[in-house]
XYZ file of C-alpha atoms in Angstrom:
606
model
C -47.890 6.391 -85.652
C -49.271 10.045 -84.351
C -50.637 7.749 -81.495
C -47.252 6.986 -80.604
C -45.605 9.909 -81.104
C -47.484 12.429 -78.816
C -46.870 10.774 -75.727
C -43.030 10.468 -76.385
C -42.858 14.463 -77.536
C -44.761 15.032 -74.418
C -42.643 12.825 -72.435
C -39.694 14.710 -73.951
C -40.769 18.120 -73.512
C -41.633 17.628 -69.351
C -38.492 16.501 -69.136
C -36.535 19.667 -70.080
C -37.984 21.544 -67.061
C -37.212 18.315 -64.891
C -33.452 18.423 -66.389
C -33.085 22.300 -65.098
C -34.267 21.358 -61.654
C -32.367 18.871 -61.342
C -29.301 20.839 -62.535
C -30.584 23.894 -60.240
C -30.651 21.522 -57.069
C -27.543 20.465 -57.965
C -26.029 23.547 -57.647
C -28.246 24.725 -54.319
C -26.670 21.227 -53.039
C -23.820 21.476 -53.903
C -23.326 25.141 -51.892
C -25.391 23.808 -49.280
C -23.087 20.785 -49.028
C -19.966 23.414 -48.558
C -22.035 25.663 -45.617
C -22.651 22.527 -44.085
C -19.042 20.917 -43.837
C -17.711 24.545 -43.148
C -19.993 24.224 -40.180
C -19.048 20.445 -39.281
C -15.547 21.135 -39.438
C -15.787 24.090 -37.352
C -17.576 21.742 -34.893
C -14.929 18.786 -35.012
C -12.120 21.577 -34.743
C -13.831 23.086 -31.586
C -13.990 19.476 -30.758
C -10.321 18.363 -31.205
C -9.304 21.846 -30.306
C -10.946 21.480 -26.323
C -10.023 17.950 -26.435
C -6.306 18.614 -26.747
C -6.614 21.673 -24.301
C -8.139 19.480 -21.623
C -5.728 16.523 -22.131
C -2.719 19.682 -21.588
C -4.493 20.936 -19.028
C -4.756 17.401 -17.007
C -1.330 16.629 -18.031
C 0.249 19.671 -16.749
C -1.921 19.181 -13.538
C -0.716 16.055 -12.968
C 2.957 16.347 -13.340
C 2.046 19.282 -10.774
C 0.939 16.895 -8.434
C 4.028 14.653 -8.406
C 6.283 17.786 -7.310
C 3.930 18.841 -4.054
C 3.655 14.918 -3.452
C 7.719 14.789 -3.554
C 8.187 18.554 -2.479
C 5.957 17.179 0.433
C 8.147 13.950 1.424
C 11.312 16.699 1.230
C 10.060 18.838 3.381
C 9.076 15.754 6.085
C 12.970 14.726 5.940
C 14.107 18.100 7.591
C 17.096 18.177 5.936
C 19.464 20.761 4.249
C 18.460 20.887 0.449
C 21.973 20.634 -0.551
C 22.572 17.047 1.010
C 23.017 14.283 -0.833
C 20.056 12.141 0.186
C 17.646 15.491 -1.179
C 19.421 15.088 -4.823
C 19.747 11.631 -4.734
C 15.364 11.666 -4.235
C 15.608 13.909 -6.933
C 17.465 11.664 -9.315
C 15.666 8.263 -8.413
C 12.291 10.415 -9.258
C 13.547 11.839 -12.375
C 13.968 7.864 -14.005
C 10.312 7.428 -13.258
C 8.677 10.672 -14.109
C 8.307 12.205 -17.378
C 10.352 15.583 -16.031
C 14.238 15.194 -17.829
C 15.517 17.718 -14.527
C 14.776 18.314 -11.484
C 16.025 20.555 -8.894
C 16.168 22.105 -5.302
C 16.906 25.671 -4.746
C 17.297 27.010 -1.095
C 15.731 30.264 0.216
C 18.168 32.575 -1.000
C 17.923 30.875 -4.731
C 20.898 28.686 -4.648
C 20.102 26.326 -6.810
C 21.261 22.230 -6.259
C 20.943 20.106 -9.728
C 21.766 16.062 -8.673
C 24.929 15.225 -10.203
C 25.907 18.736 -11.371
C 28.998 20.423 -9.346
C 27.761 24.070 -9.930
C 25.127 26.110 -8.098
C 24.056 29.078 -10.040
C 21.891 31.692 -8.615
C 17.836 32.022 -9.521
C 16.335 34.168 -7.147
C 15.506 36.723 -9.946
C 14.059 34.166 -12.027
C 10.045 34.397 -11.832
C 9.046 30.743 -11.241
C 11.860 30.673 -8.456
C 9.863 34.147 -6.786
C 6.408 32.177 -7.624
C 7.452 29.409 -5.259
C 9.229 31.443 -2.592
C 6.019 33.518 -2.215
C 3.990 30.141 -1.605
C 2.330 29.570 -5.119
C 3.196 26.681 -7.343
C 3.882 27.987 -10.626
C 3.789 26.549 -14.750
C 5.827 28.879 -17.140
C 7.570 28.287 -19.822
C 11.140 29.268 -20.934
C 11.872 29.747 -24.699
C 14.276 28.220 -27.098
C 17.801 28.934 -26.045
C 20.887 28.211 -28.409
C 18.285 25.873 -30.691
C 17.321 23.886 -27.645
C 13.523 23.631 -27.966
C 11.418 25.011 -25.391
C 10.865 24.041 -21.886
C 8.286 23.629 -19.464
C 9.138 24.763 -15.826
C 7.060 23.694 -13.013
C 8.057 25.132 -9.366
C 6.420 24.219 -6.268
C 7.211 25.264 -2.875
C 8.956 23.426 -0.108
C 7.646 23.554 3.393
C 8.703 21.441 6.560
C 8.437 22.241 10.480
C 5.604 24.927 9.444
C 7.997 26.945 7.640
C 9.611 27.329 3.713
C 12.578 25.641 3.490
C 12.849 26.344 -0.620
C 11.541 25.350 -3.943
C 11.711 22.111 -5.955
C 11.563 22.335 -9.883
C 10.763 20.216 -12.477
C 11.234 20.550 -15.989
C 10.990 18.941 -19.311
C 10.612 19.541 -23.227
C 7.859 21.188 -24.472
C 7.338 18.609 -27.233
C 6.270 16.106 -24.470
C 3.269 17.450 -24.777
C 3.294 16.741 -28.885
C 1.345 13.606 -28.793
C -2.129 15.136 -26.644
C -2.022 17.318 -29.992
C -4.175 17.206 -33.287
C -2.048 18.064 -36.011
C -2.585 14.341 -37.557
C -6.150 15.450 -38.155
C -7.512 16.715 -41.228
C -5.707 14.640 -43.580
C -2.540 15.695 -41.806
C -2.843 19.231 -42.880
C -3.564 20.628 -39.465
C -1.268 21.884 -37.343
C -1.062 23.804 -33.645
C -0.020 26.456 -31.726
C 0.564 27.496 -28.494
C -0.019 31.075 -27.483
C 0.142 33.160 -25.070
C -2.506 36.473 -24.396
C 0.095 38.469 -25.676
C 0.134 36.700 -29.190
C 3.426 35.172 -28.972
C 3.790 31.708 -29.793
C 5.610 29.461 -27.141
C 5.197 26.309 -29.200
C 4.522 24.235 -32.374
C 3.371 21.254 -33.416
C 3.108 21.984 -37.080
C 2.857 19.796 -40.791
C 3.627 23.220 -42.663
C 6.999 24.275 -42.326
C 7.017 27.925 -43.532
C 4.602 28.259 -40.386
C 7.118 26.945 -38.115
C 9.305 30.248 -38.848
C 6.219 32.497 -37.341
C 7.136 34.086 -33.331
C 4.013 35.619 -33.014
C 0.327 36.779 -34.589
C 1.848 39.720 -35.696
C 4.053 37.515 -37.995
C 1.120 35.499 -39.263
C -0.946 38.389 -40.464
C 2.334 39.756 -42.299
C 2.144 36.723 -43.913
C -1.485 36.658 -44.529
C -1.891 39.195 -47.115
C -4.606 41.998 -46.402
C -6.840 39.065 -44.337
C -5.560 39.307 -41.190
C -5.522 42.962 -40.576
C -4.731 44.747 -36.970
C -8.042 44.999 -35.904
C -8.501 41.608 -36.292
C -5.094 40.329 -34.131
C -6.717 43.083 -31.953
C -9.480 41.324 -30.828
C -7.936 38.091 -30.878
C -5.864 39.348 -28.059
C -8.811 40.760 -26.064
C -10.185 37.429 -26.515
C -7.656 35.569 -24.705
C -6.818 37.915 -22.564
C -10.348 37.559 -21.556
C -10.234 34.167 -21.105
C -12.360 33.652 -23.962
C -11.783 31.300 -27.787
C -12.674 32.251 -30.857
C -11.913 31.838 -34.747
C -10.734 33.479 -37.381
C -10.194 32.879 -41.534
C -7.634 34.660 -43.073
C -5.343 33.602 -46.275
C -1.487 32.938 -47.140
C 0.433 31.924 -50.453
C -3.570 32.569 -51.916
C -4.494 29.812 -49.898
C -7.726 30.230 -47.615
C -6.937 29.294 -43.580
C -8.808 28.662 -40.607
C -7.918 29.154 -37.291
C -9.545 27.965 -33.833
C -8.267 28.906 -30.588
C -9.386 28.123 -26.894
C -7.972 29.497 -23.662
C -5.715 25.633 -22.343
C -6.908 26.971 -18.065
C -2.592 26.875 -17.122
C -1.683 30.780 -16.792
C -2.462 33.084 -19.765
C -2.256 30.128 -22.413
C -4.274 29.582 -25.796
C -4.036 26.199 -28.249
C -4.765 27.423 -31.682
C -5.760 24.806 -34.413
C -5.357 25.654 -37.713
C -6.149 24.344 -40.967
C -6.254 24.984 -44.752
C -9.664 25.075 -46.234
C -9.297 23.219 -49.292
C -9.696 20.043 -46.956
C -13.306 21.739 -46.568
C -13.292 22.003 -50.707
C -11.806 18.816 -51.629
C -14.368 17.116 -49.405
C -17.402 19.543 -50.711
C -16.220 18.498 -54.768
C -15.832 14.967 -53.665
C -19.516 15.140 -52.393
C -20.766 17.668 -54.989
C -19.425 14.702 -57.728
C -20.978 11.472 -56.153
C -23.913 13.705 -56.142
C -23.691 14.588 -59.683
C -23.717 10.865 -60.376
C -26.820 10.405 -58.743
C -28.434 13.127 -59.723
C -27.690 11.327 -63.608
C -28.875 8.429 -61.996
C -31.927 10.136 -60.578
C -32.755 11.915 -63.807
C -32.658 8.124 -65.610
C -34.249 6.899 -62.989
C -37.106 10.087 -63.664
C -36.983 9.485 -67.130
C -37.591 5.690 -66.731
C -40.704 6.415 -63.612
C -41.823 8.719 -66.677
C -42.089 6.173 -69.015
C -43.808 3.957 -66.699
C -46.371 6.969 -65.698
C -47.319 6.882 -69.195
C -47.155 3.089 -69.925
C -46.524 1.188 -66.825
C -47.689 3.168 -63.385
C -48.153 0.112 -61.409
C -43.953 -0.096 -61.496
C -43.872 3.477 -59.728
C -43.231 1.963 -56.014
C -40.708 0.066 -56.956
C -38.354 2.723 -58.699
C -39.124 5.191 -55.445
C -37.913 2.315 -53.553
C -34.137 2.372 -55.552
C -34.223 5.415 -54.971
C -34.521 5.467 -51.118
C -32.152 2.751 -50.603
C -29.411 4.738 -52.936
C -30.382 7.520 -50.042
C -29.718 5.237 -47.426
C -26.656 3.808 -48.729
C -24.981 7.337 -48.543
C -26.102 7.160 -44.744
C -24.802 4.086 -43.947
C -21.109 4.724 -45.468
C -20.750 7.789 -42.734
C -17.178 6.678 -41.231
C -18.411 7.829 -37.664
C -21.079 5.574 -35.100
C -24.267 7.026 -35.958
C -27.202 6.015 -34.236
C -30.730 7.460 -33.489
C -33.001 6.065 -30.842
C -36.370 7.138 -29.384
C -36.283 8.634 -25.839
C -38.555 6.123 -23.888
C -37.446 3.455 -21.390
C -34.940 1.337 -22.715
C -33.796 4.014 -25.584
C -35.219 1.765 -28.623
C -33.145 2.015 -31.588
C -34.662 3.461 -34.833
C -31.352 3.480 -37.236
C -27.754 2.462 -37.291
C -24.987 3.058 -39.514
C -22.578 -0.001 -39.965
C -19.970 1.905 -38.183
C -21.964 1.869 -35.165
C -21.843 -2.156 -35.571
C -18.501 -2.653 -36.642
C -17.256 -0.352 -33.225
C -19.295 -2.701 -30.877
C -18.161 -5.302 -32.787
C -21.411 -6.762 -33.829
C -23.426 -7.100 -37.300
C -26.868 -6.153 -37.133
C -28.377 -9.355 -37.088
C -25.895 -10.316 -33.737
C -27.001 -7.170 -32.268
C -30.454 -7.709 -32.273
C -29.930 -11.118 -30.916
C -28.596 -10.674 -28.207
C -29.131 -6.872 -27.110
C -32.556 -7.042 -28.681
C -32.675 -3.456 -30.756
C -31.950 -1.601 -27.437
C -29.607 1.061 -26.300
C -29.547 0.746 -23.096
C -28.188 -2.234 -22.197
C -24.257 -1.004 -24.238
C -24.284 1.906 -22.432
C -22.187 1.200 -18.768
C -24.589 1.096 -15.985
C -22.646 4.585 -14.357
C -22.902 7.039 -17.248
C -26.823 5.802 -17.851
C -28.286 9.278 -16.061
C -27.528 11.724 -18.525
C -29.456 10.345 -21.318
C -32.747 10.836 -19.200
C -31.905 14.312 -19.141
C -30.717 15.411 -22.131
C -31.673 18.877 -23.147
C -33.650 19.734 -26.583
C -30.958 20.441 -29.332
C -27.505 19.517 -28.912
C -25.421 18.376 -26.220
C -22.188 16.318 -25.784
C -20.837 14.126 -22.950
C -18.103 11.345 -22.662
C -19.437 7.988 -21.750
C -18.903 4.376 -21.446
C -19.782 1.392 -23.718
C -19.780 -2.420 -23.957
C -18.911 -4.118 -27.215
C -19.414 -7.817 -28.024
C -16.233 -8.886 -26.349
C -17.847 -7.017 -22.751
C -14.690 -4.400 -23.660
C -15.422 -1.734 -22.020
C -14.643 1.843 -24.244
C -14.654 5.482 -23.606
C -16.625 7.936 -26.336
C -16.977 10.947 -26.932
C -21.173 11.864 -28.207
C -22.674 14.531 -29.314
C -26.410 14.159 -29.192
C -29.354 15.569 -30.954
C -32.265 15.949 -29.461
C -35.951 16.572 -30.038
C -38.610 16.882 -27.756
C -41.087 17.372 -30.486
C -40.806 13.836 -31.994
C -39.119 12.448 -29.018
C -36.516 10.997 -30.858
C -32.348 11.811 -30.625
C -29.743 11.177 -33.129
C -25.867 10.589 -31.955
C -22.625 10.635 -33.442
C -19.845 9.763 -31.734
C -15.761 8.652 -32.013
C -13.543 6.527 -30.061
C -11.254 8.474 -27.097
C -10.453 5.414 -25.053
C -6.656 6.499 -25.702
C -6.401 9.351 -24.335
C -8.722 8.344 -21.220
C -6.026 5.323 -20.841
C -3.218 8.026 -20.650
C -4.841 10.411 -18.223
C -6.097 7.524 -15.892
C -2.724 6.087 -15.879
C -1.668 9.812 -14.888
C -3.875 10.123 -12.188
C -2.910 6.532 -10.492
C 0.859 6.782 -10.908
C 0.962 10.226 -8.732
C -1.066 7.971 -6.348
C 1.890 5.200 -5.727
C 5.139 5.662 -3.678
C 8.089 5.008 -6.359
C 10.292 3.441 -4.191
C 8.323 0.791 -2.130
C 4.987 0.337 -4.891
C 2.426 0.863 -2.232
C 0.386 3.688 -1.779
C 1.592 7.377 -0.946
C 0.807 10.111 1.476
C -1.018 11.775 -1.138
C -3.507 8.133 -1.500
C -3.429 8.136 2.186
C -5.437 11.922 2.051
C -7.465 11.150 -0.961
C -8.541 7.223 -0.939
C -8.245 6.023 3.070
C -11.099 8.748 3.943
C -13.487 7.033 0.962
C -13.059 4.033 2.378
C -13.437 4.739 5.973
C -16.786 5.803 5.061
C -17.525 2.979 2.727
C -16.813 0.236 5.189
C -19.789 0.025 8.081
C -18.006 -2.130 10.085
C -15.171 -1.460 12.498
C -11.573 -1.718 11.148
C -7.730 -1.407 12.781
C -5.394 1.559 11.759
C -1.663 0.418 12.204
C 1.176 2.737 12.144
C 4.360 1.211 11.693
C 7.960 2.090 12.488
C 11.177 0.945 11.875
C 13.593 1.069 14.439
C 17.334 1.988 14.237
C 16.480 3.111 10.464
C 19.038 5.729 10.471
C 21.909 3.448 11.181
C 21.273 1.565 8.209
C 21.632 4.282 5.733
C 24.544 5.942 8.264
C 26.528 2.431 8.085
C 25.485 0.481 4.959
C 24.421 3.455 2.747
C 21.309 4.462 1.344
C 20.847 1.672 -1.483
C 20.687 -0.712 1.298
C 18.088 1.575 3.644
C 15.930 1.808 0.518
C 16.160 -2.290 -0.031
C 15.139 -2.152 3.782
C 12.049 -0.204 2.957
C 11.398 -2.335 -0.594
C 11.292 -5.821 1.887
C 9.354 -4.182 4.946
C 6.663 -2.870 2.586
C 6.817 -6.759 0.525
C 6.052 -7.838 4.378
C 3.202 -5.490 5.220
C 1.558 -7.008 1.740
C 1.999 -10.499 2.628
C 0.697 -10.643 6.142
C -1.892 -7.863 5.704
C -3.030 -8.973 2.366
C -3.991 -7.402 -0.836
C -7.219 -6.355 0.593
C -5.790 -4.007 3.451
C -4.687 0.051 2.875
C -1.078 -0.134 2.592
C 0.937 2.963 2.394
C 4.432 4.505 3.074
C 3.664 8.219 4.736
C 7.198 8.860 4.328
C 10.921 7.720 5.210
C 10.394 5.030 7.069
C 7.031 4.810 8.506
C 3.828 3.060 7.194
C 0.252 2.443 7.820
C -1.717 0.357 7.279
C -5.981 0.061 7.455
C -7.912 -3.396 7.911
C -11.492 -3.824 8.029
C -10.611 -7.412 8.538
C -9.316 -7.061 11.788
C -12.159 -6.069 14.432
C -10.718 -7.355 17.466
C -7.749 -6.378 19.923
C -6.762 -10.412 19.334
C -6.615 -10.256 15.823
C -4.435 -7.258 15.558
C -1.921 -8.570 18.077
C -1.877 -11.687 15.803
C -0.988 -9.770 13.161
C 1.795 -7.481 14.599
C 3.512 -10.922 16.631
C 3.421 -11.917 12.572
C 5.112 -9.018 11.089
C 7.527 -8.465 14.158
C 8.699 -12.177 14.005
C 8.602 -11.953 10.048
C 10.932 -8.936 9.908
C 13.441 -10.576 12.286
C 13.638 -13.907 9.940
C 14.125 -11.834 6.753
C 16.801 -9.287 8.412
C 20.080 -9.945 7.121
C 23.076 -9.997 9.550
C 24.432 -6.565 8.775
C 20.700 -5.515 9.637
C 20.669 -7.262 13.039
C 23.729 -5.921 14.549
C 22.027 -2.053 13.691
C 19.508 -3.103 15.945
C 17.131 -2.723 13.333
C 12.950 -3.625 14.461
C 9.675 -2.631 13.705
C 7.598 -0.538 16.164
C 3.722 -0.306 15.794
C 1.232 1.344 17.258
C -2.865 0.170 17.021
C -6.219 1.849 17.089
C -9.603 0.913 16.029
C -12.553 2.841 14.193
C -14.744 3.852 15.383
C -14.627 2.650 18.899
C -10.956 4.987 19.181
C -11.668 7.580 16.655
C -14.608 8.304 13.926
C -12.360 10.269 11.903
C -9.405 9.748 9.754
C -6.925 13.012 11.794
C -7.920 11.719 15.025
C -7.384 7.957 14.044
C -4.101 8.354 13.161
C -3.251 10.350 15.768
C -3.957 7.907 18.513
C -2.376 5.275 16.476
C 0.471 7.538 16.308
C 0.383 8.259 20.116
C 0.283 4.564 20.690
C 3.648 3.846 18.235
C 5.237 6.793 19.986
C 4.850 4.762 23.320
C 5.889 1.486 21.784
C 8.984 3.440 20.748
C 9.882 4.387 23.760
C 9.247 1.196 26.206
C 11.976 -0.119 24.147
C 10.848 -0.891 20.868
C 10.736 -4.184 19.048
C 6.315 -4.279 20.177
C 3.138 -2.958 19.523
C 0.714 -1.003 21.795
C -2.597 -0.454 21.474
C -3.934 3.612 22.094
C -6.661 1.578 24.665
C -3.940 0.419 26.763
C -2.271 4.463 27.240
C -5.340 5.748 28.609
């Protein structure tokens, strides 16, 4: 019976000790669990916070582009800002923009709204004096008679080599709502928009008694003795030095954080703020799963204890539970973790399953067919950064593959060591917002009124492609004759119908391969790297010139209306985009005027 006995007291005296580490750890855990999401979430709202600052930023940017596009295609027509063709541009752009009103405003700061009779004066206003001076301008006007803010973008106006006046645009600063964050964090963030100053122009909030806040002075009223002077001090120096920053500070005995970055449009700052009990309420959630294992591992002890004693051989087996219950807490992270060794083909060590489920594959499929590789998911174009990926962490925005060859953007952030030559990534799904600020960037690209490509594609895409294509090619200017008398006699609706069919005719003969593009009004060009010879471009004019005469309706015929075109070839005319296009134009301008209704080639002026 003593036999017996000794080894149990024994067994039951070790495992006091092993009962107040185990409760020790816990605690040690459990505050290194908190440090450790503190830090994360400061990460993820740096993260979110430059995310939505660079979507803003782009957005902004790109509604800026549409107004020097139009204000560009104004200035070409040479005419009075107060006519009705200007406003009527003006309205026709407004239904296919994201701007709710647009305007012109002359020298003197007359001001012409489409379909409003009055004319009020803006020349003291400071976008209007931004624009006359020759800057484009972003600024934003405040809430007026509990109409939410505005966004104001002015761009100057500039035709025959001198300013003729300033076009606005304008719309609601909520448009902006959906590039922000505030459905993060459980839905307890929320976000401001400041300016160096510390006012607040606008709010996208989930806490209402926030909403009532005009500035950072107001917040740290509200913040009890946490946010003190000093500290909105230095806040300010930070923006206005162009730097971000955080800061904690606490209201209704509640515990806040705030992150701010500078958003690169004038002096502002987006501020991201959250309360910290979603830091807490995730720490307890983690602290009590771990107090459940930690029972389980002190069972789990208590039982390898027994075994010590009276069955050793069963050790391996028991460390082995335990491992996988480590693994399983690894595996249920709800972002794509993955860690790979840095040799050729990036061989995978690890996976979580959401790693699988985003490419759409289970383990056993991915192995298959990718065959425990890297590489091969990642898009052949954003493959050179992971050879040079610095020791520690880094973060870039790639391209993947799933299983379905869907192609998605991501944003990573990478871990990596030199020492064991191994890196670790996490990343999250952004293919959204790429979608949105793709389909930005192509829209300002596209004439509204025809669908073919703008003055602003011909600058940016035709000189890519001249030096893409080795071989020769044609440029074709094109011209339509007697233009004016259709919108003098039959009204602009019909003039722009004129330009619709002419630019449907320039597709069909030309094809879907060719550079089509409306420079503005009514004249077009067109680039072929199809058409090499003098022969083959004649072909193609006789086409459109007999095409547009078939399609003309009678009311169009007795205006005299006709296409003029004039032809030159790279790189036997020109080796440059200016210089091709100006002998093209030189040749239409002789077309023109040896009676129109023909083409002439620049060889045949010479």
């Amino acid at each position: 019976m003593r036999f017996y006995k000794r080894p149990l007291f024994a067994i039951g005296i070790s495992l006091f000790p092993v009962l107040a580490v185990i409760i020790i750890t816990t605690v040690i855990y459990g505050k290194f669990v908190h440090t450790a999401l503190k830090e994360e979430t400061d990460t993820y709202m740096e993260e979110l916070t430059e995310q939505s600052a660079r979507l803003i930023y782009e957005r902004v940017k790109s509604d800026q582009t549409y107004l020097e596009g139009l204000a560009a295609s104004i200035g070409e027509l040479n005419l009075p800002l107060s006519e009705p063709r200007t406003l009527n541009i003006l309205s026709q752009w407004i239904d296919i923009t994201r701007f709710k009103w647009m305007a012109v405003a002359d020298t003197n700061g007359t001001l012409y709204v489409p379909e409003y009779p009055e004319t009020p004066d803006i020349s003291r206003e400071p976008y209007f004096q931004s624009a006359i001076h020759g800057e484009s301008s972003v600024m934003w006007l405040p809430e007026i008679d509990g109409k939410s803010e505005k966004l104001v973008i002015s761009v100057p106006i500039n035709g025959s080599g001198k300013l003729n006046g300033v076009l606005l645009g304008r719309y609601s600063m909520e448009n902006l709502s959906e590039l922000f964050t505030i459905g993060a964090f459980d839905g307890k963030g929320y976000n401001y928009v400041m300016k160096s100053d510390g006012s607040i122009i606008f709010r996208a909030l989930t806490d209402s008694m926030a909403s009532e806040y005009k500035t950072l002075t107001e917040i740290a009223e509200n913040a009890s003795s946490t946010l003190t002077a000093d500290d909105i001090e230095a806040m300010l120096r930070n923006m206005e030095s162009g730097a971000g920053g955080s800061i904690t500070y606490a209201r209704d005995g509640q515990e806040r954080i705030m992150k701010y970055i500078p958003v690169g449009i004038n002096d502002w700052n987006l501020a991201l703020v959250i309360p910290s009990d979603v830091i807490d309420a995730k720490a307890q959630a983690i602290i009590k799963s771990t107090s459940f294992y930690s029972g389980v591992i002190l069972l789990s002890f208590s039982f390898v204890a027994l075994l010590i004693f009276y069955l050793k051989h069963q050790s391996h087996r028991a460390l082995q539970r335990a491992y996988q219950n480590i693994r399983s807490i690894y595996r249920t992270v709800p972002s794509s973790v993955v860690q790979f060794r840095n040799d050729r083909d990036y061989s995978i060590l690890d996976a979580n399953d959401a790693f699988y489920h985003f490419l759409a594959y289970s383990p056993q499929e991915f192995d298959k067919r990718i065959g425990g590789f890297l590489l091969p998911i990642i898009h052949p174009q954003d493959r050179e950064f992971l050879a040079v990926l610095p020791d520690g962490l880094s973060a870039h925005e790639f391209r993947v593959l799933d299983a379905n060859g869907q192609m998605k953007w991501v944003y990573g952030n990478f871990d990596c060591s030199d020492a064991s030559q191994t890196v670790l990534c996490a990343f999250f799904d952004i293919s959204e917002q790429k979608k949105l600020l793709i389909n930005a960037e192509q829209e300002a690209l596209i004439d509204p009124l025809t669908g073919v490509n703008n003055r602003l594609a011909v600058e940016k895409k035709l000189p890519e492609l001249l030096h893409a294509t080795e071989s020769a090619g044609a440029l074709l200017i094109f011209d339509l004759d007697k233009f004016k008398q259709i919108n003098d006699t039959l009204g602009h609706p019909e003039g722009d119908l004129v330009l619709r069919k002419f630019a449907r005719c320039l597709t069909e003969i030309f094809g879907s391969d060719s550079f089509v593009a409306r420079l503005g009004g009514d004249e077009f060009i067109v680039y072929s790297s199809d058409i090499v010879l003098p022969e083959m471009a004649a072909q193609k004019a006789r086409r459109l010139i007999d095409k547009m005469v078939k399609q003309m309706e009678m009311a169009e015929k007795k205006c005299g209306l006709a296409v003029s075109i004039g032809i030159a070839f790279y790189p036997s005319d020109a080796d440059s985009l200016p210089e091709l296009v100006k002998q093209a134009d030189q040749a239409l301008y002789r077309a023109k005027h040896s009676g129109g209704k023909r083409y002439m080639f620049y060889s045949e002026i010479q």
